[in-house]
């Protein structure tokens, strides 16, 4: 069964600093997602990465995918308080029934201090 | 266009009761997936339905069941509720089923279930 591991699980950082969240997964997949979740809210899609070497950027966040290493990173540049949230990576697997399952990591709880 | 809608938003039940949660996908979307998110954890896949057929099932007991209707809306049923079933239940819809082509999932706001 696919495992998706994120680290760190908790991150407290100062505004203006840079940091990277890592997502490792245990089986072949070429579909990786990053989501943001604010407390008590649903999931907001941030990035979809569909191929090896894919890199996407939105504002202060940049995500990349290395399918050979089974690793994705979410890099935060010059963090601001508004980025405080929980960030999940997720990977699709495809059972023989023809559907798909999306397997989530445990999440990284990010707190940006002013 | 309305996004994915779920009802109710909050629900309180006692152990042993039964609960039905409802989801309406985005118009035109034929695939619905259900997830359970226990506080402090990532969402766990429960079911995927496409064209009224179950196409994926996670590691949940038989107390959990679901169905999809001709209009593509879906219900998640949980029997004999346990305290551990307390969670946020998320529904997500997507256009297609096919694994060979990408189709993005859109998540609803969730139903917060509390079992006392």
PDB file of C-alpha atoms in Angstrom:
ATOM      1  CA  UNK A   1       0.000   0.000   0.000  1.00  0.00           C
ATOM      2  CA  UNK A   2       1.235   3.468  -0.883  1.00  0.00           C
ATOM      3  CA  UNK A   3       2.661   5.547   1.937  1.00  0.00           C
ATOM      4  CA  UNK A   4       3.027   9.306   1.728  1.00  0.00           C
ATOM      5  CA  UNK A   5       5.346  10.864   4.297  1.00  0.00           C
ATOM      6  CA  UNK A   6       5.776  14.545   4.953  1.00  0.00           C
ATOM      7  CA  UNK A   7       8.391  16.280   6.978  1.00  0.00           C
ATOM      8  CA  UNK A   8       8.500  18.237   9.038  1.00  0.00           C
ATOM      9  CA  UNK A   9       5.096  17.652  10.602  1.00  0.00           C
ATOM     10  CA  UNK A  10       5.270  20.951  12.433  1.00  0.00           C
ATOM     11  CA  UNK A  11       7.140  24.067  11.392  1.00  0.00           C
ATOM     12  CA  UNK A  12       7.382  27.361  13.200  1.00  0.00           C
ATOM     13  CA  UNK A  13       9.238  30.016  11.265  1.00  0.00           C
ATOM     14  CA  UNK A  14       9.887  33.738  11.332  1.00  0.00           C
ATOM     15  CA  UNK A  15       8.412  36.063   8.753  1.00  0.00           C
ATOM     16  CA  UNK A  16      10.836  36.711   5.929  1.00  0.00           C
ATOM     17  CA  UNK A  17      12.600  33.360   6.189  1.00  0.00           C
ATOM     18  CA  UNK A  18      12.740  30.563   3.627  1.00  0.00           C
ATOM     19  CA  UNK A  19      11.986  26.919   4.236  1.00  0.00           C
ATOM     20  CA  UNK A  20      11.196  23.667   2.400  1.00  0.00           C
ATOM     21  CA  UNK A  21       8.615  20.996   3.173  1.00  0.00           C
ATOM     22  CA  UNK A  22       9.365  17.504   1.867  1.00  0.00           C
ATOM     23  CA  UNK A  23       6.987  14.826   0.637  1.00  0.00           C
ATOM     24  CA  UNK A  24       8.168  11.269  -0.031  1.00  0.00           C
ATOM     25  CA  UNK A  25       5.951   8.542  -1.431  1.00  0.00           C
ATOM     26  CA  UNK A  26       6.566   4.837  -1.624  1.00  0.00           C
ATOM     27  CA  UNK A  27       5.295   3.711  -5.026  1.00  0.00           C
ATOM     28  CA  UNK A  28       5.327   4.910  -8.592  1.00  0.00           C
ATOM     29  CA  UNK A  29       2.953   7.746  -9.359  1.00  0.00           C
ATOM     30  CA  UNK A  30       3.103  10.718 -11.663  1.00  0.00           C
ATOM     31  CA  UNK A  31       0.324  12.705 -10.084  1.00  0.00           C
ATOM     32  CA  UNK A  32       1.122  14.683  -6.988  1.00  0.00           C
ATOM     33  CA  UNK A  33      -0.928  17.400  -5.347  1.00  0.00           C
ATOM     34  CA  UNK A  34      -0.337  20.052  -2.736  1.00  0.00           C
ATOM     35  CA  UNK A  35      -3.277  21.347  -0.721  1.00  0.00           C
ATOM     36  CA  UNK A  36      -3.689  23.999   1.925  1.00  0.00           C
ATOM     37  CA  UNK A  37      -6.134  23.670   4.802  1.00  0.00           C
ATOM     38  CA  UNK A  38      -7.045  26.442   7.233  1.00  0.00           C
ATOM     39  CA  UNK A  39      -8.438  25.430  10.646  1.00  0.00           C
ATOM     40  CA  UNK A  40     -11.975  24.100  10.379  1.00  0.00           C
ATOM     41  CA  UNK A  41     -12.031  24.514   6.601  1.00  0.00           C
ATOM     42  CA  UNK A  42     -11.890  22.254   3.574  1.00  0.00           C
ATOM     43  CA  UNK A  43      -8.943  21.673   1.275  1.00  0.00           C
ATOM     44  CA  UNK A  44      -7.757  24.308  -1.158  1.00  0.00           C
ATOM     45  CA  UNK A  45      -5.807  23.058  -4.158  1.00  0.00           C
ATOM     46  CA  UNK A  46      -2.403  24.752  -4.513  1.00  0.00           C
ATOM     47  CA  UNK A  47      -0.475  22.772  -7.110  1.00  0.00           C
ATOM     48  CA  UNK A  48      -0.877  19.784  -9.383  1.00  0.00           C
ATOM     49  CA  UNK A  49       2.381  18.184 -10.572  1.00  0.00           C
ATOM     50  CA  UNK A  50       2.007  15.700 -13.404  1.00  0.00           C
ATOM     51  CA  UNK A  51       5.459  14.842 -14.670  1.00  0.00           C
ATOM     52  CA  UNK A  52       9.031  14.348 -13.607  1.00  0.00           C
ATOM     53  CA  UNK A  53      10.801  17.650 -13.208  1.00  0.00           C
ATOM     54  CA  UNK A  54       7.575  19.642 -13.000  1.00  0.00           C
ATOM     55  CA  UNK A  55       7.937  22.935 -11.185  1.00  0.00           C
ATOM     56  CA  UNK A  56       5.101  25.314 -10.381  1.00  0.00           C
ATOM     57  CA  UNK A  57       5.126  28.633  -8.572  1.00  0.00           C
ATOM     58  CA  UNK A  58       2.398  30.780  -7.099  1.00  0.00           C
ATOM     59  CA  UNK A  59       3.382  33.788  -5.077  1.00  0.00           C
ATOM     60  CA  UNK A  60       5.746  32.771  -2.285  1.00  0.00           C
ATOM     61  CA  UNK A  61       5.214  29.043  -2.833  1.00  0.00           C
ATOM     62  CA  UNK A  62       7.014  26.827  -5.315  1.00  0.00           C
ATOM     63  CA  UNK A  63       6.456  23.094  -5.748  1.00  0.00           C
ATOM     64  CA  UNK A  64       8.577  20.563  -7.611  1.00  0.00           C
ATOM     65  CA  UNK A  65       8.394  16.872  -8.404  1.00  0.00           C
ATOM     66  CA  UNK A  66      11.102  14.240  -8.874  1.00  0.00           C
ATOM     67  CA  UNK A  67       9.310  11.009  -9.801  1.00  0.00           C
ATOM     68  CA  UNK A  68      12.524   8.994  -9.868  1.00  0.00           C
ATOM     69  CA  UNK A  69      13.321   9.898  -6.271  1.00  0.00           C
ATOM     70  CA  UNK A  70       9.592   9.802  -5.408  1.00  0.00           C
ATOM     71  CA  UNK A  71      10.003  13.194  -3.818  1.00  0.00           C
ATOM     72  CA  UNK A  72       8.174  16.479  -3.989  1.00  0.00           C
ATOM     73  CA  UNK A  73       9.142  19.712  -2.287  1.00  0.00           C
ATOM     74  CA  UNK A  74       7.142  22.788  -1.354  1.00  0.00           C
ATOM     75  CA  UNK A  75       9.442  25.750  -0.953  1.00  0.00           C
ATOM     76  CA  UNK A  76       8.370  28.839   0.951  1.00  0.00           C
ATOM     77  CA  UNK A  77      10.134  32.088   0.140  1.00  0.00           C
ATOM     78  CA  UNK A  78      10.084  35.068   2.507  1.00  0.00           C
ATOM     79  CA  UNK A  79       7.250  33.687   4.608  1.00  0.00           C
ATOM     80  CA  UNK A  80       4.408  35.910   5.742  1.00  0.00           C
ATOM     81  CA  UNK A  81       1.880  35.316   8.515  1.00  0.00           C
ATOM     82  CA  UNK A  82      -0.923  34.642   6.005  1.00  0.00           C
ATOM     83  CA  UNK A  83       0.834  31.440   4.970  1.00  0.00           C
ATOM     84  CA  UNK A  84       0.115  29.902   8.382  1.00  0.00           C
ATOM     85  CA  UNK A  85      -1.961  26.783   7.666  1.00  0.00           C
ATOM     86  CA  UNK A  86      -1.625  23.023   7.283  1.00  0.00           C
ATOM     87  CA  UNK A  87      -0.139  21.848   3.996  1.00  0.00           C
ATOM     88  CA  UNK A  88      -0.839  18.381   2.623  1.00  0.00           C
ATOM     89  CA  UNK A  89       0.747  16.513  -0.211  1.00  0.00           C
ATOM     90  CA  UNK A  90      -1.238  13.734  -1.863  1.00  0.00           C
ATOM     91  CA  UNK A  91      -0.591  11.102  -4.521  1.00  0.00           C
ATOM     92  CA  UNK A  92      -2.967   9.182  -6.804  1.00  0.00           C
ATOM     93  CA  UNK A  93      -2.824   5.420  -7.159  1.00  0.00           C
ATOM     94  CA  UNK A  94      -4.882   3.403  -9.607  1.00  0.00           C
ATOM     95  CA  UNK A  95      -6.502   0.154  -8.469  1.00  0.00           C
ATOM     96  CA  UNK A  96      -7.547  -2.461 -10.999  1.00  0.00           C
ATOM     97  CA  UNK A  97     -11.177  -1.316 -10.764  1.00  0.00           C
ATOM     98  CA  UNK A  98     -10.296   1.549 -13.077  1.00  0.00           C
ATOM     99  CA  UNK A  99     -10.764   4.282 -10.540  1.00  0.00           C
ATOM    100  CA  UNK A 100      -8.210   6.117  -8.485  1.00  0.00           C
ATOM    101  CA  UNK A 101      -7.445   6.668  -4.828  1.00  0.00           C
ATOM    102  CA  UNK A 102      -5.839   9.815  -3.512  1.00  0.00           C
ATOM    103  CA  UNK A 103      -3.525   9.091  -0.580  1.00  0.00           C
ATOM    104  CA  UNK A 104      -2.639  12.019   1.659  1.00  0.00           C
ATOM    105  CA  UNK A 105       0.332  12.686   3.860  1.00  0.00           C
ATOM    106  CA  UNK A 106      -0.156  13.564   7.519  1.00  0.00           C
ATOM    107  CA  UNK A 107       0.241  17.272   6.837  1.00  0.00           C
ATOM    108  CA  UNK A 108       2.730  19.949   7.827  1.00  0.00           C
ATOM    109  CA  UNK A 109       1.406  22.487  10.301  1.00  0.00           C
ATOM    110  CA  UNK A 110       3.081  25.770   9.455  1.00  0.00           C
ATOM    111  CA  UNK A 111       3.078  28.711  11.808  1.00  0.00           C
ATOM    112  CA  UNK A 112       4.706  31.940  10.665  1.00  0.00           C
ATOM    113  CA  UNK A 113       5.617  34.288  13.480  1.00  0.00           C
ATOM    114  CA  UNK A 114       5.642  38.035  12.968  1.00  0.00           C
TER     115      UNK A 114
ATOM    116  CA  UNK B   1     -21.353  27.704 -10.986  1.00  0.00           C
ATOM    117  CA  UNK B   2     -21.822  26.199  -7.550  1.00  0.00           C
ATOM    118  CA  UNK B   3     -18.982  24.162  -6.178  1.00  0.00           C
ATOM    119  CA  UNK B   4     -19.288  20.851  -4.382  1.00  0.00           C
ATOM    120  CA  UNK B   5     -21.954  21.057  -1.699  1.00  0.00           C
ATOM    121  CA  UNK B   6     -22.358  18.865   1.349  1.00  0.00           C
ATOM    122  CA  UNK B   7     -25.076  18.524   3.949  1.00  0.00           C
ATOM    123  CA  UNK B   8     -25.432  18.807   6.801  1.00  0.00           C
ATOM    124  CA  UNK B   9     -22.514  21.011   7.850  1.00  0.00           C
ATOM    125  CA  UNK B  10     -22.503  19.714  11.404  1.00  0.00           C
ATOM    126  CA  UNK B  11     -24.041  16.666  13.023  1.00  0.00           C
ATOM    127  CA  UNK B  12     -24.062  15.230  16.539  1.00  0.00           C
ATOM    128  CA  UNK B  13     -24.940  11.582  17.056  1.00  0.00           C
ATOM    129  CA  UNK B  14     -24.599   9.039  19.849  1.00  0.00           C
ATOM    130  CA  UNK B  15     -22.806   5.721  19.737  1.00  0.00           C
ATOM    131  CA  UNK B  16     -24.696   2.990  17.923  1.00  0.00           C
ATOM    132  CA  UNK B  17     -26.746   5.370  15.786  1.00  0.00           C
ATOM    133  CA  UNK B  18     -26.720   5.578  12.029  1.00  0.00           C
ATOM    134  CA  UNK B  19     -25.828   8.643   9.930  1.00  0.00           C
ATOM    135  CA  UNK B  20     -26.293   9.664   6.297  1.00  0.00           C
ATOM    136  CA  UNK B  21     -24.148  12.376   4.747  1.00  0.00           C
ATOM    137  CA  UNK B  22     -24.929  13.914   1.381  1.00  0.00           C
ATOM    138  CA  UNK B  23     -22.847  15.385  -1.411  1.00  0.00           C
ATOM    139  CA  UNK B  24     -23.737  17.173  -4.637  1.00  0.00           C
ATOM    140  CA  UNK B  25     -20.896  17.340  -7.155  1.00  0.00           C
ATOM    141  CA  UNK B  26     -20.100  20.192  -9.470  1.00  0.00           C
ATOM    142  CA  UNK B  27     -22.472  20.194 -12.431  1.00  0.00           C
ATOM    143  CA  UNK B  28     -21.152  17.849 -15.113  1.00  0.00           C
ATOM    144  CA  UNK B  29     -18.873  15.933 -12.761  1.00  0.00           C
ATOM    145  CA  UNK B  30     -19.547  12.204 -12.728  1.00  0.00           C
ATOM    146  CA  UNK B  31     -17.056  11.005 -10.126  1.00  0.00           C
ATOM    147  CA  UNK B  32     -17.460  11.454  -6.374  1.00  0.00           C
ATOM    148  CA  UNK B  33     -14.976  10.424  -3.702  1.00  0.00           C
ATOM    149  CA  UNK B  34     -15.403  10.404   0.074  1.00  0.00           C
ATOM    150  CA  UNK B  35     -12.689  11.043   2.675  1.00  0.00           C
ATOM    151  CA  UNK B  36     -12.553  10.935   6.457  1.00  0.00           C
ATOM    152  CA  UNK B  37     -10.338  13.439   8.231  1.00  0.00           C
ATOM    153  CA  UNK B  38      -9.804  12.874  11.928  1.00  0.00           C
ATOM    154  CA  UNK B  39      -8.631  15.947  13.804  1.00  0.00           C
ATOM    155  CA  UNK B  40      -4.915  16.485  13.368  1.00  0.00           C
ATOM    156  CA  UNK B  41      -4.525  13.935  10.553  1.00  0.00           C
ATOM    157  CA  UNK B  42      -4.614  13.880   6.775  1.00  0.00           C
ATOM    158  CA  UNK B  43      -7.764  12.863   4.886  1.00  0.00           C
ATOM    159  CA  UNK B  44      -8.223   9.092   4.486  1.00  0.00           C
ATOM    160  CA  UNK B  45      -9.835   7.756   1.294  1.00  0.00           C
ATOM    161  CA  UNK B  46     -13.109   5.913   1.916  1.00  0.00           C
ATOM    162  CA  UNK B  47     -14.845   5.401  -1.458  1.00  0.00           C
ATOM    163  CA  UNK B  48     -14.885   6.498  -5.058  1.00  0.00           C
ATOM    164  CA  UNK B  49     -18.027   6.260  -7.198  1.00  0.00           C
ATOM    165  CA  UNK B  50     -18.342   6.810 -10.916  1.00  0.00           C
ATOM    166  CA  UNK B  51     -21.511   6.423 -12.947  1.00  0.00           C
ATOM    167  CA  UNK B  52     -23.234   4.918  -9.894  1.00  0.00           C
ATOM    168  CA  UNK B  53     -20.644   2.167  -9.507  1.00  0.00           C
ATOM    169  CA  UNK B  54     -18.080   1.780  -6.745  1.00  0.00           C
ATOM    170  CA  UNK B  55     -14.633   2.102  -8.306  1.00  0.00           C
ATOM    171  CA  UNK B  56     -12.432   2.367  -5.242  1.00  0.00           C
ATOM    172  CA  UNK B  57     -12.608   1.466  -1.571  1.00  0.00           C
ATOM    173  CA  UNK B  58     -10.283   2.350   1.275  1.00  0.00           C
ATOM    174  CA  UNK B  59      -9.545   0.394   4.446  1.00  0.00           C
ATOM    175  CA  UNK B  60     -12.794   1.050   6.272  1.00  0.00           C
ATOM    176  CA  UNK B  61     -15.143  -1.462   7.911  1.00  0.00           C
ATOM    177  CA  UNK B  62     -18.392  -2.605   6.350  1.00  0.00           C
ATOM    178  CA  UNK B  63     -20.251  -0.180   8.606  1.00  0.00           C
ATOM    179  CA  UNK B  64     -19.343   2.381   5.964  1.00  0.00           C
ATOM    180  CA  UNK B  65     -21.273   2.282   2.710  1.00  0.00           C
ATOM    181  CA  UNK B  66     -22.100   4.708  -0.049  1.00  0.00           C
ATOM    182  CA  UNK B  67     -24.076   5.069  -3.205  1.00  0.00           C
ATOM    183  CA  UNK B  68     -24.334   7.415  -6.145  1.00  0.00           C
ATOM    184  CA  UNK B  69     -27.582   8.470  -7.728  1.00  0.00           C
ATOM    185  CA  UNK B  70     -28.487   9.034 -11.406  1.00  0.00           C
ATOM    186  CA  UNK B  71     -27.927  12.778 -10.946  1.00  0.00           C
ATOM    187  CA  UNK B  72     -24.391  11.947  -9.670  1.00  0.00           C
ATOM    188  CA  UNK B  73     -25.072  13.102  -6.121  1.00  0.00           C
ATOM    189  CA  UNK B  74     -23.899  10.720  -3.448  1.00  0.00           C
ATOM    190  CA  UNK B  75     -24.639   9.545   0.063  1.00  0.00           C
ATOM    191  CA  UNK B  76     -22.238   8.152   2.639  1.00  0.00           C
ATOM    192  CA  UNK B  77     -23.835   5.964   5.294  1.00  0.00           C
ATOM    193  CA  UNK B  78     -22.233   4.920   8.535  1.00  0.00           C
ATOM    194  CA  UNK B  79     -23.941   2.351  10.784  1.00  0.00           C
ATOM    195  CA  UNK B  80     -23.358   1.534  14.450  1.00  0.00           C
ATOM    196  CA  UNK B  81     -21.414   4.726  15.070  1.00  0.00           C
ATOM    197  CA  UNK B  82     -18.328   4.604  17.264  1.00  0.00           C
ATOM    198  CA  UNK B  83     -16.614   7.442  19.085  1.00  0.00           C
ATOM    199  CA  UNK B  84     -13.733   7.050  16.644  1.00  0.00           C
ATOM    200  CA  UNK B  85     -15.996   7.941  13.728  1.00  0.00           C
ATOM    201  CA  UNK B  86     -15.955  11.566  14.886  1.00  0.00           C
ATOM    202  CA  UNK B  87     -14.287  13.422  12.040  1.00  0.00           C
ATOM    203  CA  UNK B  88     -14.680  15.839   9.165  1.00  0.00           C
ATOM    204  CA  UNK B  89     -16.114  13.971   6.177  1.00  0.00           C
ATOM    205  CA  UNK B  90     -15.075  15.448   2.860  1.00  0.00           C
ATOM    206  CA  UNK B  91     -16.574  14.841  -0.532  1.00  0.00           C
ATOM    207  CA  UNK B  92     -14.678  15.566  -3.736  1.00  0.00           C
ATOM    208  CA  UNK B  93     -15.919  15.535  -7.314  1.00  0.00           C
ATOM    209  CA  UNK B  94     -14.122  15.231 -10.632  1.00  0.00           C
ATOM    210  CA  UNK B  95     -15.141  15.037 -14.262  1.00  0.00           C
ATOM    211  CA  UNK B  96     -13.894  11.612 -15.205  1.00  0.00           C
ATOM    212  CA  UNK B  97     -12.790   8.288 -13.914  1.00  0.00           C
ATOM    213  CA  UNK B  98      -9.980   7.492 -16.320  1.00  0.00           C
ATOM    214  CA  UNK B  99      -6.576   7.043 -14.773  1.00  0.00           C
ATOM    215  CA  UNK B 100      -4.839   7.754 -18.036  1.00  0.00           C
ATOM    216  CA  UNK B 101      -5.769  11.379 -18.088  1.00  0.00           C
ATOM    217  CA  UNK B 102      -5.602  13.902 -15.341  1.00  0.00           C
ATOM    218  CA  UNK B 103      -8.770  15.250 -13.828  1.00  0.00           C
ATOM    219  CA  UNK B 104      -8.688  17.552 -10.865  1.00  0.00           C
ATOM    220  CA  UNK B 105     -10.673  16.860  -7.714  1.00  0.00           C
ATOM    221  CA  UNK B 106     -12.645  19.658  -6.105  1.00  0.00           C
ATOM    222  CA  UNK B 107     -13.435  19.358  -2.426  1.00  0.00           C
ATOM    223  CA  UNK B 108     -16.621  20.345  -0.663  1.00  0.00           C
ATOM    224  CA  UNK B 109     -16.738  22.174   2.676  1.00  0.00           C
ATOM    225  CA  UNK B 110     -17.199  18.931   4.623  1.00  0.00           C
ATOM    226  CA  UNK B 111     -19.576  17.612   7.265  1.00  0.00           C
ATOM    227  CA  UNK B 112     -18.323  17.710  10.835  1.00  0.00           C
ATOM    228  CA  UNK B 113     -19.623  14.579  12.621  1.00  0.00           C
ATOM    229  CA  UNK B 114     -19.381  14.317  16.388  1.00  0.00           C
ATOM    230  CA  UNK B 115     -20.217  11.008  18.043  1.00  0.00           C
ATOM    231  CA  UNK B 116     -20.941  11.167  21.782  1.00  0.00           C
TER     232      UNK B 116
END
